[in-house]
Amino acid sequence: MTAPDPTTALIVVDVQNDFCPGGALGVTGGDRLAPLIAEAAATAGTLVATRDVHPPDHVSFAERGGRWPAHCVEGTPGAELHPSVAGLPFDILQDKGGDRDREQYSGFDGTPLAESLRERAVQRVVVAGIATDYCVRATALDAIREGFDTTVLTDAVAAVDAEPGDGRRALAEILAAGGRLDRVHLMRDERELAPLLEEKARALRAVVEAAGRSRAVVGLSGGIDSAVALAIAARALGPQNVTAIRLPSRHTEQVHLDDAAASATAAGLPPENLLTASIEPMLEGVAAVRPTVHDHPLRFGNASARCRMIAIYDLAQELDALVLGTENRSEFHLGYFTRFGDAASDIEPIWDLYKTEVRSAARALGQPESVITKHPTAGLWGGQTDEDELGFSYQDADLVMVCIEELGMTPGQAAERTGVSPDVVARVSARVAVVLWKHHVPHAL
């Protein structure tokens, strides 16, 4: 374990009963931050907790025309630290918000916190807690203004998101002001993903119902992405309301058909909900129109992906269902998808998960180990694997892309943070840059 750095302070912002689910102003996920906060605390020489502690007639309360319900009132249980963090050995407990006529979101606003940190020779401040778009934002920005090297741990904060994207915009503002973003864990593990997967199931069910549907269709390749999409849908809609279809071509090995069947069984699909149909007749039709398609593996592979999606959408229309996509965050950034092929969908259940995280999600969802550990392949031509074609592993690429695309690090910072070689960092960055056009088409002129 890394020894605590005496020049670093971790500021845990407002992880209080009223700001956690069940409280007067509960923020989703606020009660799940504690394990990550505790892990970050082990590396900090100074541990700080801030608390909102308001008088009963505070200006922010709706009774006085403010935007919030009464919360964190002095002397009430809602103002106390949440039990998940209350046991941490805080060196400084900094209350704020005591002025009845003024908002004080920042732990530095009207408090001696900056002076207290300097007395302890703190140079670097790491910020976690609630809420990203309010008190975390304000505390981080004031820490920067006070001259501290400031980092926000993006996996150890939770946002109100009164307007969708408020939390993301707050982090961008901190980055633009000279702060840094990092994570306790660059990749989310099974424990961290479990509640997210439940949220995804609820959201998927809501989308399907809002469309006036009750069913979903997915193309099941035998790979991990479609297996996870299927498992989430089965949880959301019930296995009986999900239909999976295997669409082999001449290049599809039997192991992939077997793994697809195992994934369907693991998700609880009734046997009659797993269909199989060869796309070879469709490919022959394409070849009749475009005779040279067989001479070019990439063109043939793209044609295969588009044929599969034609079949999937027709099946969905027949069943009055929506189509589940299987694109993950890694494929998105790397442009590793076929437009109007595997990128076509009505719902994308795993779009925000990197490939490494999809593996963890598969384990959390009880998918077969044979699917989880196999080398990813789009099955575009015989012997094709994603990582051979890309020229680097998903594990390395995922770490690099989180650092550069999500946390705003430079390539040099990403190499230092991840331990991935600068050469691989450069190749991943080059790949991301060269496929950016795929995210901006079609162009409306």
Coordinates of C-alpha atoms in Angstrom, one line a residue:
M1 CA 0.0 0.0 0.0
T2 CA 1.2 3.5 -0.9
A3 CA 2.2 5.5 2.2
P4 CA 0.2 8.6 2.9
D5 CA 1.6 11.7 1.3
P6 CA 2.0 14.5 4.0
T7 CA 1.6 17.2 1.3
T8 CA -1.8 15.8 0.1
A9 CA -5.2 16.5 1.6
L10 CA -8.3 14.6 0.6
I11 CA -11.4 16.8 1.0
V12 CA -14.6 14.7 1.4
V13 CA -17.3 17.2 0.5
D14 CA -20.7 16.9 2.2
V15 CA -21.3 13.2 2.4
Q16 CA -24.1 13.8 4.8
N17 CA -27.4 12.0 5.6
D18 CA -29.5 14.5 3.8
F19 CA -27.4 14.3 0.6
C20 CA -27.6 10.5 0.4
P21 CA -30.6 8.5 -0.9
G22 CA -33.4 8.7 1.7
G23 CA -32.3 12.2 2.8
A24 CA -34.1 15.5 2.2
L25 CA -32.0 16.2 -0.8
G26 CA -30.7 12.7 -1.7
V27 CA -28.3 12.4 -4.6
T28 CA -28.3 9.1 -6.5
G29 CA -25.1 7.1 -5.7
G30 CA -24.1 9.3 -2.8
D31 CA -24.2 6.3 -0.4
R32 CA -22.0 4.2 -2.7
L33 CA -18.9 6.5 -2.6
A34 CA -17.5 5.4 0.7
P35 CA -15.3 2.5 -0.4
L36 CA -13.6 4.6 -3.1
I37 CA -13.2 7.5 -0.6
A38 CA -11.6 5.2 2.0
E39 CA -9.2 3.9 -0.6
A40 CA -8.2 7.5 -1.6
A41 CA -7.9 8.5 2.1
A42 CA -5.2 5.9 2.6
T43 CA -2.8 7.9 0.4
A44 CA -3.6 11.4 1.9
G45 CA -1.7 12.9 4.8
T46 CA -4.6 15.1 5.8
L47 CA -8.2 14.0 5.7
V48 CA -10.9 16.7 5.6
A49 CA -14.7 16.5 5.8
T50 CA -16.9 19.4 4.9
R51 CA -20.5 19.7 6.0
D52 CA -23.4 21.9 5.1
V53 CA -24.9 23.1 8.4
H54 CA -27.7 25.5 7.9
P55 CA -30.0 27.5 10.2
P56 CA -33.7 26.5 9.9
D57 CA -34.5 29.6 7.8
H58 CA -31.6 29.4 5.3
V59 CA -31.9 31.5 2.1
S60 CA -31.5 28.4 -0.1
F61 CA -34.7 26.7 1.3
A62 CA -37.9 26.8 -0.6
E63 CA -39.7 28.4 2.3
R64 CA -37.6 31.5 1.7
G65 CA -37.8 31.4 -2.1
G66 CA -34.7 29.2 -2.6
R67 CA -34.4 26.3 -4.9
W68 CA -33.9 23.5 -2.4
P69 CA -36.0 21.8 0.2
A70 CA -34.9 22.3 3.8
H71 CA -31.8 20.2 4.4
C72 CA -28.8 19.7 6.7
V73 CA -30.4 21.8 9.4
E74 CA -28.1 22.4 12.4
G75 CA -28.7 19.9 15.1
T76 CA -30.7 17.4 13.0
P77 CA -29.5 13.9 11.9
G78 CA -29.6 15.1 8.3
A79 CA -26.6 17.4 8.9
E80 CA -24.5 14.5 10.3
L81 CA -21.9 12.7 8.2
H82 CA -23.4 9.6 6.5
P83 CA -22.5 6.4 8.4
S84 CA -20.5 5.1 5.4
V85 CA -17.9 7.8 6.0
A86 CA -18.4 8.8 9.6
G87 CA -15.8 6.3 10.8
L88 CA -13.0 7.7 8.8
P89 CA -10.2 9.4 10.8
F90 CA -10.8 13.0 9.8
D91 CA -8.2 15.6 10.8
I92 CA -10.4 18.6 10.0
L93 CA -14.2 18.8 10.1
Q94 CA -15.1 22.0 8.3
D95 CA -18.7 23.3 8.6
K96 CA -20.1 25.8 6.1
G97 CA -23.5 27.4 5.2
G98 CA -24.1 29.0 8.6
D99 CA -25.0 32.4 7.2
R100 CA -28.7 32.4 6.9
D101 CA -28.7 35.0 4.0
R102 CA -26.0 33.6 1.8
E103 CA -25.2 30.5 -0.2
Q104 CA -21.9 28.9 0.7
Y105 CA -21.3 25.9 -1.6
S106 CA -17.5 25.8 -1.2
G107 CA -15.7 24.4 1.8
F108 CA -13.3 27.4 1.5
D109 CA -16.0 30.1 1.4
G110 CA -15.9 32.1 4.6
T111 CA -14.0 29.4 6.5
P112 CA -10.4 29.0 7.7
L113 CA -9.9 25.8 5.6
A114 CA -7.2 27.2 3.3
E115 CA -5.2 28.4 6.3
S116 CA -5.6 25.2 8.1
L117 CA -4.3 23.2 5.1
R118 CA -1.2 25.5 4.7
E119 CA -0.4 25.1 8.4
R120 CA -0.2 21.4 7.7
A121 CA 2.1 22.0 4.7
V122 CA -0.5 20.7 2.2
Q123 CA 0.3 21.5 -1.4
R124 CA -2.1 19.2 -3.2
V125 CA -5.8 18.8 -2.7
V126 CA -7.9 15.8 -3.9
V127 CA -11.7 16.3 -3.9
A128 CA -14.4 13.7 -3.6
G129 CA -18.0 13.7 -2.4
I130 CA -21.4 15.4 -3.1
A131 CA -22.5 17.0 -5.3
T132 CA -20.3 17.2 -8.4
D133 CA -22.2 20.1 -9.9
Y134 CA -22.5 22.2 -6.7
C135 CA -20.4 21.9 -3.6
V136 CA -17.7 19.7 -5.2
R137 CA -17.4 22.1 -8.1
A138 CA -17.2 25.2 -5.9
T139 CA -14.7 23.6 -3.5
A140 CA -12.4 22.5 -6.3
L141 CA -12.5 25.8 -8.0
D142 CA -11.7 27.7 -4.8
A143 CA -8.9 25.2 -4.0
I144 CA -7.4 26.1 -7.4
R145 CA -7.8 29.9 -6.7
E146 CA -6.0 29.3 -3.3
G147 CA -3.1 27.9 -5.2
F148 CA -3.4 24.2 -4.4
D149 CA -2.7 21.6 -7.0
T150 CA -6.2 20.3 -7.3
T151 CA -7.6 17.0 -8.5
V152 CA -11.2 15.7 -8.5
L153 CA -11.8 12.0 -8.4
T154 CA -14.5 11.5 -10.9
D155 CA -15.5 8.0 -9.7
A156 CA -15.8 9.2 -6.1
V157 CA -18.3 12.1 -6.7
A158 CA -22.1 12.1 -7.4
A159 CA -24.0 14.7 -9.3
V160 CA -27.5 16.2 -8.8
D161 CA -27.8 16.7 -12.6
A162 CA -30.8 19.0 -12.2
E163 CA -30.2 19.6 -15.9
P164 CA -28.9 16.5 -17.6
G165 CA -25.1 16.8 -18.0
D166 CA -24.6 19.4 -15.2
G167 CA -22.1 17.1 -13.5
R168 CA -20.1 16.6 -16.7
R169 CA -20.1 20.3 -17.3
A170 CA -18.8 21.0 -13.8
L171 CA -15.9 18.7 -14.3
A172 CA -15.1 20.3 -17.6
E173 CA -15.1 23.7 -15.9
I174 CA -12.7 22.4 -13.2
L175 CA -10.4 21.1 -15.9
A176 CA -10.5 24.4 -17.8
A177 CA -9.7 26.3 -14.6
G178 CA -6.4 24.4 -14.2
G179 CA -7.6 21.5 -12.1
R180 CA -7.1 17.8 -12.9
L181 CA -9.4 14.8 -13.1
D182 CA -8.5 11.3 -12.1
R183 CA -10.2 8.2 -10.8
V184 CA -9.5 5.9 -7.9
H185 CA -9.9 3.0 -10.3
L186 CA -9.4 3.8 -14.0
M187 CA -11.7 0.8 -14.8
R188 CA -14.8 0.0 -12.8
D189 CA -14.9 -3.5 -11.2
E190 CA -17.8 -5.9 -10.6
R191 CA -18.7 -4.2 -7.3
E192 CA -18.9 -0.8 -8.8
L193 CA -20.7 -1.9 -11.9
A194 CA -23.4 -3.9 -10.1
P195 CA -25.7 -1.0 -9.2
L196 CA -25.1 0.6 -12.6
L197 CA -26.3 -2.5 -14.3
E198 CA -29.5 -2.4 -12.3
E199 CA -29.9 1.2 -13.3
K200 CA -29.4 0.3 -16.9
A201 CA -32.1 -2.4 -16.7
R202 CA -34.6 0.1 -15.2
A203 CA -33.7 2.6 -17.9
L204 CA -34.0 0.0 -20.7
R205 CA -37.4 -1.0 -19.5
A206 CA -38.6 2.6 -19.4
V207 CA -37.4 3.3 -22.9
V208 CA -39.1 0.2 -24.3
E209 CA -42.4 1.0 -22.5
A210 CA -42.2 4.6 -23.6
A211 CA -42.1 3.4 -27.2
G212 CA -45.2 1.4 -26.6
R213 CA -43.4 -1.9 -26.9
S214 CA -42.7 -4.8 -24.5
R215 CA -40.0 -6.8 -26.5
A216 CA -36.4 -6.4 -27.7
V217 CA -34.3 -8.2 -30.3
V218 CA -30.5 -8.6 -30.3
G219 CA -28.1 -10.2 -32.7
L220 CA -26.1 -12.7 -30.6
S221 CA -22.6 -13.3 -31.9
G222 CA -21.1 -15.5 -29.2
G223 CA -19.1 -12.5 -28.1
I224 CA -19.1 -10.7 -24.8
D225 CA -20.8 -7.4 -25.9
S226 CA -24.0 -9.0 -27.2
A227 CA -24.0 -11.4 -24.2
V228 CA -24.0 -8.4 -21.8
A229 CA -26.6 -6.5 -23.8
L230 CA -28.8 -9.6 -23.8
A231 CA -28.4 -10.2 -20.1
I232 CA -29.4 -6.6 -19.2
A233 CA -32.4 -6.8 -21.5
A234 CA -33.5 -10.1 -19.9
R235 CA -33.3 -8.5 -16.5
A236 CA -35.2 -5.5 -17.7
L237 CA -38.0 -7.1 -19.7
G238 CA -38.0 -10.7 -18.6
P239 CA -36.3 -13.4 -20.7
Q240 CA -39.5 -14.3 -22.4
N241 CA -39.7 -10.9 -23.9
V242 CA -36.2 -10.9 -25.5
T243 CA -35.4 -12.7 -28.8
A244 CA -31.8 -13.4 -29.8
I245 CA -30.8 -14.4 -33.3
R246 CA -27.5 -16.0 -34.4
L247 CA -26.6 -14.9 -37.9
P248 CA -23.6 -17.0 -39.1
S249 CA -21.7 -16.6 -42.3
R250 CA -19.1 -18.8 -44.0
H251 CA -16.5 -17.4 -41.5
T252 CA -18.4 -18.2 -38.3
E253 CA -16.8 -20.9 -36.3
Q254 CA -18.9 -23.4 -34.4
V255 CA -17.5 -22.2 -31.0
H256 CA -19.2 -18.8 -31.5
L257 CA -22.6 -20.4 -32.2
D258 CA -22.1 -22.6 -29.1
D259 CA -21.0 -19.6 -26.9
A260 CA -24.1 -17.6 -28.1
A261 CA -26.3 -20.5 -27.0
A262 CA -24.6 -20.6 -23.6
S263 CA -25.1 -16.9 -23.2
A264 CA -28.8 -17.2 -24.0
T265 CA -29.1 -20.0 -21.5
A266 CA -27.3 -18.0 -18.8
A267 CA -29.7 -15.1 -19.4
G268 CA -32.7 -17.4 -19.0
L269 CA -34.0 -17.2 -22.5
P270 CA -36.6 -19.9 -23.5
P271 CA -35.1 -22.1 -26.2
E272 CA -37.7 -20.9 -28.7
N273 CA -36.4 -17.3 -28.3
L274 CA -33.0 -18.2 -29.7
L275 CA -33.1 -18.2 -33.5
T276 CA -30.5 -19.0 -36.1
A277 CA -30.3 -18.0 -39.8
S278 CA -27.4 -18.0 -42.2
I279 CA -26.7 -14.7 -44.0
E280 CA -25.0 -16.4 -46.9
P281 CA -28.0 -16.0 -49.2
M282 CA -27.9 -12.3 -48.5
L283 CA -24.2 -12.1 -49.1
E284 CA -24.6 -13.8 -52.5
G285 CA -27.2 -11.2 -53.4
V286 CA -24.7 -8.5 -52.5
A287 CA -22.0 -10.2 -54.6
A288 CA -24.4 -10.3 -57.6
V289 CA -24.7 -6.6 -57.4
R290 CA -21.1 -5.9 -56.3
P291 CA -19.0 -8.8 -57.8
T292 CA -15.7 -7.6 -56.4
V293 CA -16.9 -7.6 -52.7
H294 CA -15.4 -11.1 -52.1
D295 CA -11.9 -9.8 -53.2
H296 CA -11.7 -7.3 -50.3
P297 CA -12.0 -8.7 -46.7
L298 CA -12.9 -5.4 -45.2
R299 CA -15.7 -4.7 -47.7
F300 CA -17.0 -8.2 -47.3
G301 CA -16.9 -7.9 -43.5
N302 CA -18.8 -4.6 -43.6
A303 CA -21.3 -6.1 -46.0
S304 CA -21.8 -9.0 -43.5
A305 CA -22.4 -6.6 -40.7
R306 CA -25.0 -4.7 -42.7
C307 CA -26.7 -7.9 -43.8
R308 CA -27.0 -9.0 -40.2
M309 CA -28.6 -5.7 -39.2
I310 CA -31.2 -5.9 -42.1
A311 CA -32.2 -9.3 -40.7
I312 CA -32.3 -8.1 -37.1
Y313 CA -34.5 -5.1 -37.9
D314 CA -36.9 -7.1 -40.0
L315 CA -37.2 -9.6 -37.0
A316 CA -37.8 -6.6 -34.7
Q317 CA -40.5 -5.3 -37.0
E318 CA -42.2 -8.7 -37.1
L319 CA -42.2 -8.9 -33.3
D320 CA -43.0 -5.3 -32.7
A321 CA -39.8 -5.0 -30.8
L322 CA -36.9 -2.6 -30.4
V323 CA -33.3 -3.5 -31.5
L324 CA -30.6 -3.7 -28.9
G325 CA -27.2 -2.4 -29.9
T326 CA -23.9 -3.9 -28.7
E327 CA -21.4 -1.1 -29.1
N328 CA -19.1 -0.4 -26.2
R329 CA -17.1 2.7 -25.3
S330 CA -13.8 1.3 -26.6
E331 CA -15.3 0.6 -30.0
F332 CA -16.8 4.0 -30.1
H333 CA -13.6 5.9 -29.5
L334 CA -11.6 3.6 -31.8
G335 CA -14.2 3.8 -34.5
Y336 CA -14.3 0.0 -34.5
F337 CA -17.8 -0.4 -35.9
T338 CA -19.6 -0.6 -39.2
R339 CA -21.9 2.3 -40.0
F340 CA -25.4 1.0 -40.7
G341 CA -24.2 -2.4 -39.5
D342 CA -23.4 -3.2 -35.9
A343 CA -23.7 0.5 -35.1
A344 CA -27.4 0.5 -36.0
S345 CA -29.7 0.2 -33.0
D346 CA -32.7 1.6 -31.1
I347 CA -31.1 1.2 -27.7
E348 CA -27.4 1.0 -26.7
P349 CA -27.2 -0.7 -23.3
I350 CA -23.4 -0.7 -22.9
W351 CA -22.3 2.4 -24.8
D352 CA -20.6 3.8 -21.7
L353 CA -18.7 0.7 -20.7
Y354 CA -15.1 0.1 -21.9
K355 CA -14.3 -3.4 -23.1
T356 CA -12.5 -4.2 -19.9
E357 CA -15.5 -3.1 -18.0
V358 CA -17.8 -5.2 -20.2
R359 CA -15.8 -8.3 -19.1
S360 CA -16.5 -7.3 -15.4
A361 CA -20.1 -6.7 -16.2
A362 CA -20.4 -10.1 -17.8
R363 CA -19.1 -11.7 -14.6
A364 CA -21.6 -9.7 -12.5
L365 CA -24.4 -10.9 -14.8
G366 CA -23.4 -14.5 -14.6
Q367 CA -22.3 -15.0 -18.2
P368 CA -20.3 -18.1 -19.1
E369 CA -16.5 -17.9 -18.5
S370 CA -15.9 -19.2 -22.1
V371 CA -17.5 -16.0 -23.4
I372 CA -15.7 -13.7 -20.9
T373 CA -12.2 -15.0 -21.6
K374 CA -12.3 -15.5 -25.4
H375 CA -10.4 -13.1 -27.7
P376 CA -12.8 -10.5 -29.1
T377 CA -13.7 -10.9 -32.8
A378 CA -16.2 -9.2 -35.0
G379 CA -16.2 -12.3 -37.2
L380 CA -15.7 -10.3 -40.3
W381 CA -13.4 -12.8 -42.0
G382 CA -11.7 -16.1 -41.1
G383 CA -9.3 -15.9 -38.2
Q384 CA -10.0 -12.2 -37.6
T385 CA -9.6 -10.8 -34.0
D386 CA -10.1 -7.2 -32.9
E387 CA -6.8 -6.8 -31.1
D388 CA -4.7 -8.2 -34.0
E389 CA -6.4 -5.8 -36.4
L390 CA -6.1 -2.8 -34.0
G391 CA -2.4 -3.5 -33.1
F392 CA -2.8 -3.2 -29.4
S393 CA -4.8 -4.8 -26.5
Y394 CA -8.1 -3.5 -25.3
Q395 CA -6.7 -3.5 -21.8
D396 CA -4.0 -1.0 -22.7
A397 CA -6.3 1.0 -25.0
D398 CA -9.0 1.3 -22.4
L399 CA -6.6 2.7 -19.8
V400 CA -5.2 5.2 -22.3
M401 CA -8.7 6.3 -23.6
V402 CA -10.0 6.8 -20.1
C403 CA -7.1 9.1 -19.2
I404 CA -7.1 11.1 -22.4
E405 CA -10.8 11.1 -23.5
E406 CA -12.5 11.1 -20.1
L407 CA -10.0 12.7 -17.8
G408 CA -8.3 15.2 -20.1
M409 CA -4.8 14.0 -19.6
T410 CA -2.0 14.5 -22.1
P411 CA -0.4 11.5 -23.7
G412 CA 2.6 11.8 -21.5
Q413 CA 0.4 12.0 -18.4
A414 CA -1.6 9.0 -19.6
A415 CA 1.6 7.0 -20.0
E416 CA 2.7 7.9 -16.5
R417 CA -0.7 7.2 -14.9
T418 CA -1.3 3.9 -16.6
G419 CA 2.2 2.4 -17.1
V420 CA 1.3 1.8 -20.8
S421 CA 4.3 2.4 -23.0
P422 CA 4.4 5.8 -24.8
D423 CA 4.5 4.0 -28.1
V424 CA 1.2 2.3 -27.4
V425 CA -0.3 5.5 -26.1
A426 CA 0.7 7.3 -29.3
R427 CA -0.8 4.5 -31.5
V428 CA -4.1 4.5 -29.5
S429 CA -4.3 8.3 -29.7
A430 CA -3.6 8.3 -33.4
R431 CA -6.3 5.7 -34.0
V432 CA -8.8 7.8 -32.0
A433 CA -7.9 10.9 -34.0
V434 CA -8.1 9.3 -37.4
V435 CA -11.6 7.9 -36.9
L436 CA -13.2 11.0 -35.4
W437 CA -15.0 11.6 -38.7
K438 CA -17.2 8.6 -38.0
H439 CA -18.8 10.5 -35.1
H440 CA -19.7 13.5 -37.2
V441 CA -21.5 12.0 -40.2
P442 CA -23.7 12.6 -42.0
H443 CA -22.9 16.2 -42.5
A444 CA -26.1 18.3 -43.0
L445 CA -25.2 21.1 -45.5

